[in-house]
Amino acid sequence: EDQVTQSPEALRLQEGESSSLNCSYTVSGLRGLFWYRQDPGKGPEFLFTLYSAGEEKEKERLKATLTKKESFLHITAPKPEDSATYLCAVQARNTDKLIFGTGTRLQVFP
Amino acid sequence: EPEVTQTPSHQVTQMGQEVILRCVPISNHLYFYWYRQILGQKVEFLVSFYNNEISEKSEIFDDQFSVERPDGSNFTLKIRSTKLEDSAMYFCASSVATDTQYFGPGTRLTVL
């Protein structure tokens, strides 16, 4: 069964303290892996799509990487406005649906 | 920047009543989706829609649910007879092709 596991569940960082979020997945043929940011009471906001092992994408303080079993979202020198829940989702070949993990709730303190 | 919009933002209904949740996908997108998120739980896929028909649906999407694209811009989710366990955030999403999906802000459905 296709599955996504994210760790840690929650992460508290001091402003400027870099860290990484993990997304482990099992899927019957990966079409794409997606990272989203979700603020409380809002919809998932798209960050990155990764398609194959070794691929990396960057946007401001965020960098996403992909291996055959997991993806990492690296946050460099985070700011309080980076506080949110970060969701990982996978899409298998021959399907439209995204399978989401439970997310990592990130809090960045000044 | 184009975005998916949803109305209403919050819907309160009595158990057994019908509700219709509305979405306006991004204008050049061809694939449309509904997901839901029960409080504190994962985002779950309900249904995908392409070329005026359902292309995929989950086990959650039973006979009580239906989707429609009544005109060139709206995409709706109907729940015929709501149950307490239907209370959740419902998200509409759209994509150009079957890859990156862009989500709306959601409709919070509360069933009393």
PDB file of C-alpha atoms in Angstrom:
ATOM      1  CA  GLU A   1       0.000   0.000   0.000  1.00  0.00           C
ATOM      2  CA  ASP A   2       1.281   3.481  -0.869  1.00  0.00           C
ATOM      3  CA  GLN A   3       2.257   5.376   2.264  1.00  0.00           C
ATOM      4  CA  VAL A   4       3.910   8.595   3.463  1.00  0.00           C
ATOM      5  CA  THR A   5       5.480   9.093   6.895  1.00  0.00           C
ATOM      6  CA  GLN A   6       6.752  12.464   8.064  1.00  0.00           C
ATOM      7  CA  SER A   7       9.077  13.213  10.961  1.00  0.00           C
ATOM      8  CA  PRO A   8       9.310  14.836  13.347  1.00  0.00           C
ATOM      9  CA  GLU A   9       5.646  15.561  14.117  1.00  0.00           C
ATOM     10  CA  ALA A  10       6.633  18.910  15.593  1.00  0.00           C
ATOM     11  CA  LEU A  11       9.793  20.994  15.521  1.00  0.00           C
ATOM     12  CA  ARG A  12      10.664  24.112  17.500  1.00  0.00           C
ATOM     13  CA  LEU A  13      13.556  26.205  16.224  1.00  0.00           C
ATOM     14  CA  GLN A  14      15.187  29.428  17.240  1.00  0.00           C
ATOM     15  CA  GLU A  15      15.293  32.019  14.482  1.00  0.00           C
ATOM     16  CA  GLY A  16      18.400  31.315  12.380  1.00  0.00           C
ATOM     17  CA  GLU A  17      18.690  27.682  13.539  1.00  0.00           C
ATOM     18  CA  SER A  18      18.778  25.509  10.401  1.00  0.00           C
ATOM     19  CA  SER A  19      17.185  22.048  10.337  1.00  0.00           C
ATOM     20  CA  SER A  20      15.633  19.369   8.108  1.00  0.00           C
ATOM     21  CA  LEU A  21      12.227  17.743   7.864  1.00  0.00           C
ATOM     22  CA  ASN A  22      11.945  14.151   6.672  1.00  0.00           C
ATOM     23  CA  CYS A  23       9.407  12.459   4.413  1.00  0.00           C
ATOM     24  CA  SER A  24       9.707   8.687   3.946  1.00  0.00           C
ATOM     25  CA  TYR A  25       7.548   7.070   1.332  1.00  0.00           C
ATOM     26  CA  THR A  26       6.611   3.748  -0.182  1.00  0.00           C
ATOM     27  CA  VAL A  27       4.847   3.907  -3.520  1.00  0.00           C
ATOM     28  CA  SER A  28       4.286   1.570  -6.437  1.00  0.00           C
ATOM     29  CA  GLY A  29       6.175   3.655  -8.992  1.00  0.00           C
ATOM     30  CA  LEU A  30       6.700   7.299  -8.141  1.00  0.00           C
ATOM     31  CA  ARG A  31       5.278   9.870 -10.515  1.00  0.00           C
ATOM     32  CA  GLY A  32       6.042  12.844  -8.265  1.00  0.00           C
ATOM     33  CA  LEU A  33       6.694  13.968  -4.700  1.00  0.00           C
ATOM     34  CA  PHE A  34       5.216  17.265  -3.557  1.00  0.00           C
ATOM     35  CA  TRP A  35       5.890  19.611  -0.663  1.00  0.00           C
ATOM     36  CA  TYR A  36       3.197  21.976   0.556  1.00  0.00           C
ATOM     37  CA  ARG A  37       2.986  24.534   3.348  1.00  0.00           C
ATOM     38  CA  GLN A  38      -0.263  24.770   5.319  1.00  0.00           C
ATOM     39  CA  ASP A  39      -1.131  27.600   7.689  1.00  0.00           C
ATOM     40  CA  PRO A  40      -3.854  27.008  10.331  1.00  0.00           C
ATOM     41  CA  GLY A  41      -7.335  26.931   8.783  1.00  0.00           C
ATOM     42  CA  LYS A  42      -5.983  27.395   5.254  1.00  0.00           C
ATOM     43  CA  GLY A  43      -5.424  25.238   2.190  1.00  0.00           C
ATOM     44  CA  PRO A  44      -2.095  23.612   1.272  1.00  0.00           C
ATOM     45  CA  GLU A  45       0.190  26.067  -0.543  1.00  0.00           C
ATOM     46  CA  PHE A  46       2.423  24.490  -3.190  1.00  0.00           C
ATOM     47  CA  LEU A  47       6.185  24.653  -2.634  1.00  0.00           C
ATOM     48  CA  PHE A  48       8.015  22.026  -4.739  1.00  0.00           C
ATOM     49  CA  THR A  49       7.589  19.067  -7.069  1.00  0.00           C
ATOM     50  CA  LEU A  50      10.361  16.450  -7.323  1.00  0.00           C
ATOM     51  CA  TYR A  51      10.256  13.692  -9.923  1.00  0.00           C
ATOM     52  CA  SER A  52      13.391  11.568  -9.657  1.00  0.00           C
ATOM     53  CA  ALA A  53      16.095  10.565  -7.175  1.00  0.00           C
ATOM     54  CA  GLY A  54      18.903  13.096  -6.980  1.00  0.00           C
ATOM     55  CA  GLU A  55      16.691  16.030  -7.892  1.00  0.00           C
ATOM     56  CA  GLU A  56      16.892  19.202  -5.773  1.00  0.00           C
ATOM     57  CA  LYS A  57      14.768  22.365  -5.787  1.00  0.00           C
ATOM     58  CA  GLU A  58      15.288  25.613  -3.888  1.00  0.00           C
ATOM     59  CA  LYS A  59      13.133  28.576  -2.990  1.00  0.00           C
ATOM     60  CA  GLU A  60      14.359  31.275  -0.623  1.00  0.00           C
ATOM     61  CA  ARG A  61      15.278  29.539   2.661  1.00  0.00           C
ATOM     62  CA  LEU A  62      13.872  26.145   1.599  1.00  0.00           C
ATOM     63  CA  LYS A  63      15.574  23.334  -0.286  1.00  0.00           C
ATOM     64  CA  ALA A  64      13.943  20.017  -1.144  1.00  0.00           C
ATOM     65  CA  THR A  65      15.852  16.864  -2.032  1.00  0.00           C
ATOM     66  CA  LEU A  66      14.743  13.401  -3.139  1.00  0.00           C
ATOM     67  CA  THR A  67      16.138   9.862  -2.870  1.00  0.00           C
ATOM     68  CA  LYS A  68      14.484   6.576  -3.800  1.00  0.00           C
ATOM     69  CA  LYS A  69      13.002   6.220  -0.313  1.00  0.00           C
ATOM     70  CA  GLU A  70      12.749   9.666   1.207  1.00  0.00           C
ATOM     71  CA  SER A  71      12.729  13.399   0.730  1.00  0.00           C
ATOM     72  CA  PHE A  72      14.124  16.142   2.927  1.00  0.00           C
ATOM     73  CA  LEU A  73      13.012  19.725   3.283  1.00  0.00           C
ATOM     74  CA  HIS A  74      15.986  21.723   4.504  1.00  0.00           C
ATOM     75  CA  ILE A  75      15.269  25.076   6.142  1.00  0.00           C
ATOM     76  CA  THR A  76      18.241  27.426   6.303  1.00  0.00           C
ATOM     77  CA  ALA A  77      18.249  30.283   8.839  1.00  0.00           C
ATOM     78  CA  PRO A  78      14.476  30.148   9.393  1.00  0.00           C
ATOM     79  CA  LYS A  79      12.413  33.188  10.347  1.00  0.00           C
ATOM     80  CA  PRO A  80       9.231  33.313  12.460  1.00  0.00           C
ATOM     81  CA  GLU A  81       7.164  33.680   9.265  1.00  0.00           C
ATOM     82  CA  ASP A  82       8.308  30.174   8.245  1.00  0.00           C
ATOM     83  CA  SER A  83       6.169  28.790  11.072  1.00  0.00           C
ATOM     84  CA  ALA A  84       3.556  26.477   9.527  1.00  0.00           C
ATOM     85  CA  THR A  85       2.784  22.810   8.955  1.00  0.00           C
ATOM     86  CA  TYR A  86       4.792  21.332   6.084  1.00  0.00           C
ATOM     87  CA  LEU A  87       3.051  18.541   4.179  1.00  0.00           C
ATOM     88  CA  CYS A  88       4.631  15.915   1.946  1.00  0.00           C
ATOM     89  CA  ALA A  89       2.562  14.062  -0.654  1.00  0.00           C
ATOM     90  CA  VAL A  90       3.305  11.427  -3.286  1.00  0.00           C
ATOM     91  CA  GLN A  91       1.606  10.572  -6.518  1.00  0.00           C
ATOM     92  CA  ALA A  92       1.973   7.096  -7.969  1.00  0.00           C
ATOM     93  CA  ARG A  93       2.004   6.291 -11.659  1.00  0.00           C
ATOM     94  CA  ASN A  94      -1.419   5.649 -13.227  1.00  0.00           C
ATOM     95  CA  THR A  95      -3.268   7.610 -10.571  1.00  0.00           C
ATOM     96  CA  ASP A  96      -4.402  11.189 -10.082  1.00  0.00           C
ATOM     97  CA  LYS A  97      -4.565  11.226  -6.315  1.00  0.00           C
ATOM     98  CA  LEU A  98      -2.048  12.649  -3.887  1.00  0.00           C
ATOM     99  CA  ILE A  99      -1.300  10.638  -0.755  1.00  0.00           C
ATOM    100  CA  PHE A 100      -0.400  12.958   2.089  1.00  0.00           C
ATOM    101  CA  GLY A 101       1.623  12.494   5.246  1.00  0.00           C
ATOM    102  CA  THR A 102       0.445  13.893   8.579  1.00  0.00           C
ATOM    103  CA  GLY A 103       2.837  16.836   8.301  1.00  0.00           C
ATOM    104  CA  THR A 104       5.524  18.455  10.447  1.00  0.00           C
ATOM    105  CA  ARG A 105       4.390  21.416  12.531  1.00  0.00           C
ATOM    106  CA  LEU A 106       7.251  23.921  12.547  1.00  0.00           C
ATOM    107  CA  GLN A 107       7.472  26.766  15.052  1.00  0.00           C
ATOM    108  CA  VAL A 108      10.249  29.336  14.722  1.00  0.00           C
ATOM    109  CA  PHE A 109      10.826  31.624  17.684  1.00  0.00           C
ATOM    110  CA  PRO A 110      12.533  35.034  17.517  1.00  0.00           C
TER     111      PRO A 110
ATOM    112  CA  GLU B   1      -1.329  35.247  -9.604  1.00  0.00           C
ATOM    113  CA  PRO B   2      -4.279  32.960 -10.460  1.00  0.00           C
ATOM    114  CA  GLU B   3      -5.685  30.962  -7.579  1.00  0.00           C
ATOM    115  CA  VAL B   4      -8.414  28.484  -6.750  1.00  0.00           C
ATOM    116  CA  THR B   5     -11.351  30.023  -4.899  1.00  0.00           C
ATOM    117  CA  GLN B   6     -13.995  28.282  -2.767  1.00  0.00           C
ATOM    118  CA  THR B   7     -17.339  29.291  -1.329  1.00  0.00           C
ATOM    119  CA  PRO B   8     -18.609  29.381   1.303  1.00  0.00           C
ATOM    120  CA  SER B   9     -15.687  29.571   3.710  1.00  0.00           C
ATOM    121  CA  HIS B  10     -17.814  28.004   6.453  1.00  0.00           C
ATOM    122  CA  GLN B  11     -21.037  25.998   6.118  1.00  0.00           C
ATOM    123  CA  VAL B  12     -23.111  24.823   9.062  1.00  0.00           C
ATOM    124  CA  THR B  13     -25.844  22.269   8.380  1.00  0.00           C
ATOM    125  CA  GLN B  14     -28.126  19.837  10.155  1.00  0.00           C
ATOM    126  CA  MET B  15     -27.556  16.104   9.852  1.00  0.00           C
ATOM    127  CA  GLY B  16     -29.470  14.703   6.887  1.00  0.00           C
ATOM    128  CA  GLN B  17     -29.465  17.954   4.928  1.00  0.00           C
ATOM    129  CA  GLU B  18     -27.919  18.375   1.491  1.00  0.00           C
ATOM    130  CA  VAL B  19     -24.960  20.722   1.011  1.00  0.00           C
ATOM    131  CA  ILE B  20     -23.226  22.007  -2.095  1.00  0.00           C
ATOM    132  CA  LEU B  21     -19.664  23.233  -1.882  1.00  0.00           C
ATOM    133  CA  ARG B  22     -18.452  25.447  -4.711  1.00  0.00           C
ATOM    134  CA  CYS B  23     -15.071  25.956  -6.311  1.00  0.00           C
ATOM    135  CA  VAL B  24     -13.690  28.056  -9.132  1.00  0.00           C
ATOM    136  CA  PRO B  25     -10.521  26.347 -10.407  1.00  0.00           C
ATOM    137  CA  ILE B  26      -7.647  28.199 -12.076  1.00  0.00           C
ATOM    138  CA  SER B  27      -8.911  29.173 -15.516  1.00  0.00           C
ATOM    139  CA  ASN B  28      -6.586  27.210 -17.830  1.00  0.00           C
ATOM    140  CA  HIS B  29      -6.566  24.063 -15.692  1.00  0.00           C
ATOM    141  CA  LEU B  30      -8.216  20.901 -16.982  1.00  0.00           C
ATOM    142  CA  TYR B  31      -8.110  18.537 -13.990  1.00  0.00           C
ATOM    143  CA  PHE B  32     -10.128  19.104 -10.850  1.00  0.00           C
ATOM    144  CA  TYR B  33     -10.077  17.433  -7.446  1.00  0.00           C
ATOM    145  CA  TRP B  34     -11.765  17.360  -4.061  1.00  0.00           C
ATOM    146  CA  TYR B  35      -9.942  16.440  -0.857  1.00  0.00           C
ATOM    147  CA  ARG B  36     -10.999  16.612   2.763  1.00  0.00           C
ATOM    148  CA  GLN B  37      -9.179  17.028   6.062  1.00  0.00           C
ATOM    149  CA  ILE B  38     -10.831  15.998   9.300  1.00  0.00           C
ATOM    150  CA  LEU B  39      -9.515  18.075  12.192  1.00  0.00           C
ATOM    151  CA  GLY B  40      -6.072  16.873  13.239  1.00  0.00           C
ATOM    152  CA  GLN B  41      -5.875  14.256  10.475  1.00  0.00           C
ATOM    153  CA  LYS B  42      -4.278  13.845   7.060  1.00  0.00           C
ATOM    154  CA  VAL B  43      -5.523  15.431   3.875  1.00  0.00           C
ATOM    155  CA  GLU B  44      -7.493  12.669   2.083  1.00  0.00           C
ATOM    156  CA  PHE B  45      -8.329  12.325  -1.603  1.00  0.00           C
ATOM    157  CA  LEU B  46     -12.013  12.133  -2.529  1.00  0.00           C
ATOM    158  CA  VAL B  47     -12.344  12.422  -6.296  1.00  0.00           C
ATOM    159  CA  SER B  48     -10.728  13.613  -9.506  1.00  0.00           C
ATOM    160  CA  PHE B  49     -12.588  14.975 -12.542  1.00  0.00           C
ATOM    161  CA  TYR B  50     -11.499  15.451 -16.124  1.00  0.00           C
ATOM    162  CA  ASN B  51     -13.312  16.042 -19.390  1.00  0.00           C
ATOM    163  CA  ASN B  52     -16.682  16.205 -17.606  1.00  0.00           C
ATOM    164  CA  GLU B  53     -16.421  12.873 -15.901  1.00  0.00           C
ATOM    165  CA  ILE B  54     -14.988  11.300 -12.776  1.00  0.00           C
ATOM    166  CA  SER B  55     -11.558   9.830 -13.502  1.00  0.00           C
ATOM    167  CA  GLU B  56     -10.855   8.404 -10.046  1.00  0.00           C
ATOM    168  CA  LYS B  57     -12.581   8.227  -6.669  1.00  0.00           C
ATOM    169  CA  SER B  58     -11.735   6.958  -3.219  1.00  0.00           C
ATOM    170  CA  GLU B  59     -13.691   4.623  -0.948  1.00  0.00           C
ATOM    171  CA  ILE B  60     -14.893   7.691   0.965  1.00  0.00           C
ATOM    172  CA  PHE B  61     -16.657   8.987  -2.153  1.00  0.00           C
ATOM    173  CA  ASP B  62     -19.792   6.854  -1.895  1.00  0.00           C
ATOM    174  CA  ASP B  63     -23.292   7.347  -3.323  1.00  0.00           C
ATOM    175  CA  GLN B  64     -23.898  10.286  -0.971  1.00  0.00           C
ATOM    176  CA  PHE B  65     -21.308  12.337  -2.859  1.00  0.00           C
ATOM    177  CA  SER B  66     -21.456  13.750  -6.361  1.00  0.00           C
ATOM    178  CA  VAL B  67     -19.471  16.268  -8.391  1.00  0.00           C
ATOM    179  CA  GLU B  68     -20.447  18.486 -11.270  1.00  0.00           C
ATOM    180  CA  ARG B  69     -19.020  21.142 -13.538  1.00  0.00           C
ATOM    181  CA  PRO B  70     -22.239  23.038 -14.250  1.00  0.00           C
ATOM    182  CA  ASP B  71     -20.590  25.686 -16.422  1.00  0.00           C
ATOM    183  CA  GLY B  72     -17.181  26.717 -17.751  1.00  0.00           C
ATOM    184  CA  SER B  73     -15.882  28.000 -14.440  1.00  0.00           C
ATOM    185  CA  ASN B  74     -17.493  26.282 -11.438  1.00  0.00           C
ATOM    186  CA  PHE B  75     -16.827  22.846  -9.960  1.00  0.00           C
ATOM    187  CA  THR B  76     -19.135  21.605  -7.202  1.00  0.00           C
ATOM    188  CA  LEU B  77     -19.226  18.875  -4.574  1.00  0.00           C
ATOM    189  CA  LYS B  78     -22.642  17.791  -3.342  1.00  0.00           C
ATOM    190  CA  ILE B  79     -23.274  15.757  -0.229  1.00  0.00           C
ATOM    191  CA  ARG B  80     -26.852  14.449  -0.390  1.00  0.00           C
ATOM    192  CA  SER B  81     -27.569  13.585   3.227  1.00  0.00           C
ATOM    193  CA  THR B  82     -24.896  14.825   5.580  1.00  0.00           C
ATOM    194  CA  LYS B  83     -23.672  12.814   8.547  1.00  0.00           C
ATOM    195  CA  LEU B  84     -21.843  13.996  11.652  1.00  0.00           C
ATOM    196  CA  GLU B  85     -18.649  12.355  10.344  1.00  0.00           C
ATOM    197  CA  ASP B  86     -18.753  14.521   7.213  1.00  0.00           C
ATOM    198  CA  SER B  87     -17.619  17.462   9.338  1.00  0.00           C
ATOM    199  CA  ALA B  88     -14.227  18.462   7.910  1.00  0.00           C
ATOM    200  CA  MET B  89     -12.363  20.999   5.798  1.00  0.00           C
ATOM    201  CA  TYR B  90     -13.048  20.363   2.130  1.00  0.00           C
ATOM    202  CA  PHE B  91     -10.406  21.474  -0.342  1.00  0.00           C
ATOM    203  CA  CYS B  92     -10.781  21.887  -4.067  1.00  0.00           C
ATOM    204  CA  ALA B  93      -7.659  21.628  -6.235  1.00  0.00           C
ATOM    205  CA  SER B  94      -6.872  21.963  -9.914  1.00  0.00           C
ATOM    206  CA  SER B  95      -3.989  21.181 -12.240  1.00  0.00           C
ATOM    207  CA  VAL B  96      -3.006  21.798 -15.850  1.00  0.00           C
ATOM    208  CA  ALA B  97      -2.097  18.144 -16.340  1.00  0.00           C
ATOM    209  CA  THR B  98      -1.972  15.278 -13.863  1.00  0.00           C
ATOM    210  CA  ASP B  99       0.931  16.721 -11.896  1.00  0.00           C
ATOM    211  CA  THR B 100       1.176  19.698  -9.556  1.00  0.00           C
ATOM    212  CA  GLN B 101      -2.167  20.386  -7.886  1.00  0.00           C
ATOM    213  CA  TYR B 102      -3.019  23.849  -6.585  1.00  0.00           C
ATOM    214  CA  PHE B 103      -5.375  23.994  -3.637  1.00  0.00           C
ATOM    215  CA  GLY B 104      -8.063  26.446  -2.642  1.00  0.00           C
ATOM    216  CA  PRO B 105      -8.507  27.923   0.842  1.00  0.00           C
ATOM    217  CA  GLY B 106     -11.108  25.335   1.820  1.00  0.00           C
ATOM    218  CA  THR B 107     -14.679  25.196   3.097  1.00  0.00           C
ATOM    219  CA  ARG B 108     -15.171  24.256   6.721  1.00  0.00           C
ATOM    220  CA  LEU B 109     -18.256  22.019   6.921  1.00  0.00           C
ATOM    221  CA  THR B 110     -19.859  21.583  10.318  1.00  0.00           C
ATOM    222  CA  VAL B 111     -22.671  19.019  10.611  1.00  0.00           C
ATOM    223  CA  LEU B 112     -24.817  19.324  13.740  1.00  0.00           C
TER     224      LEU B 112
END
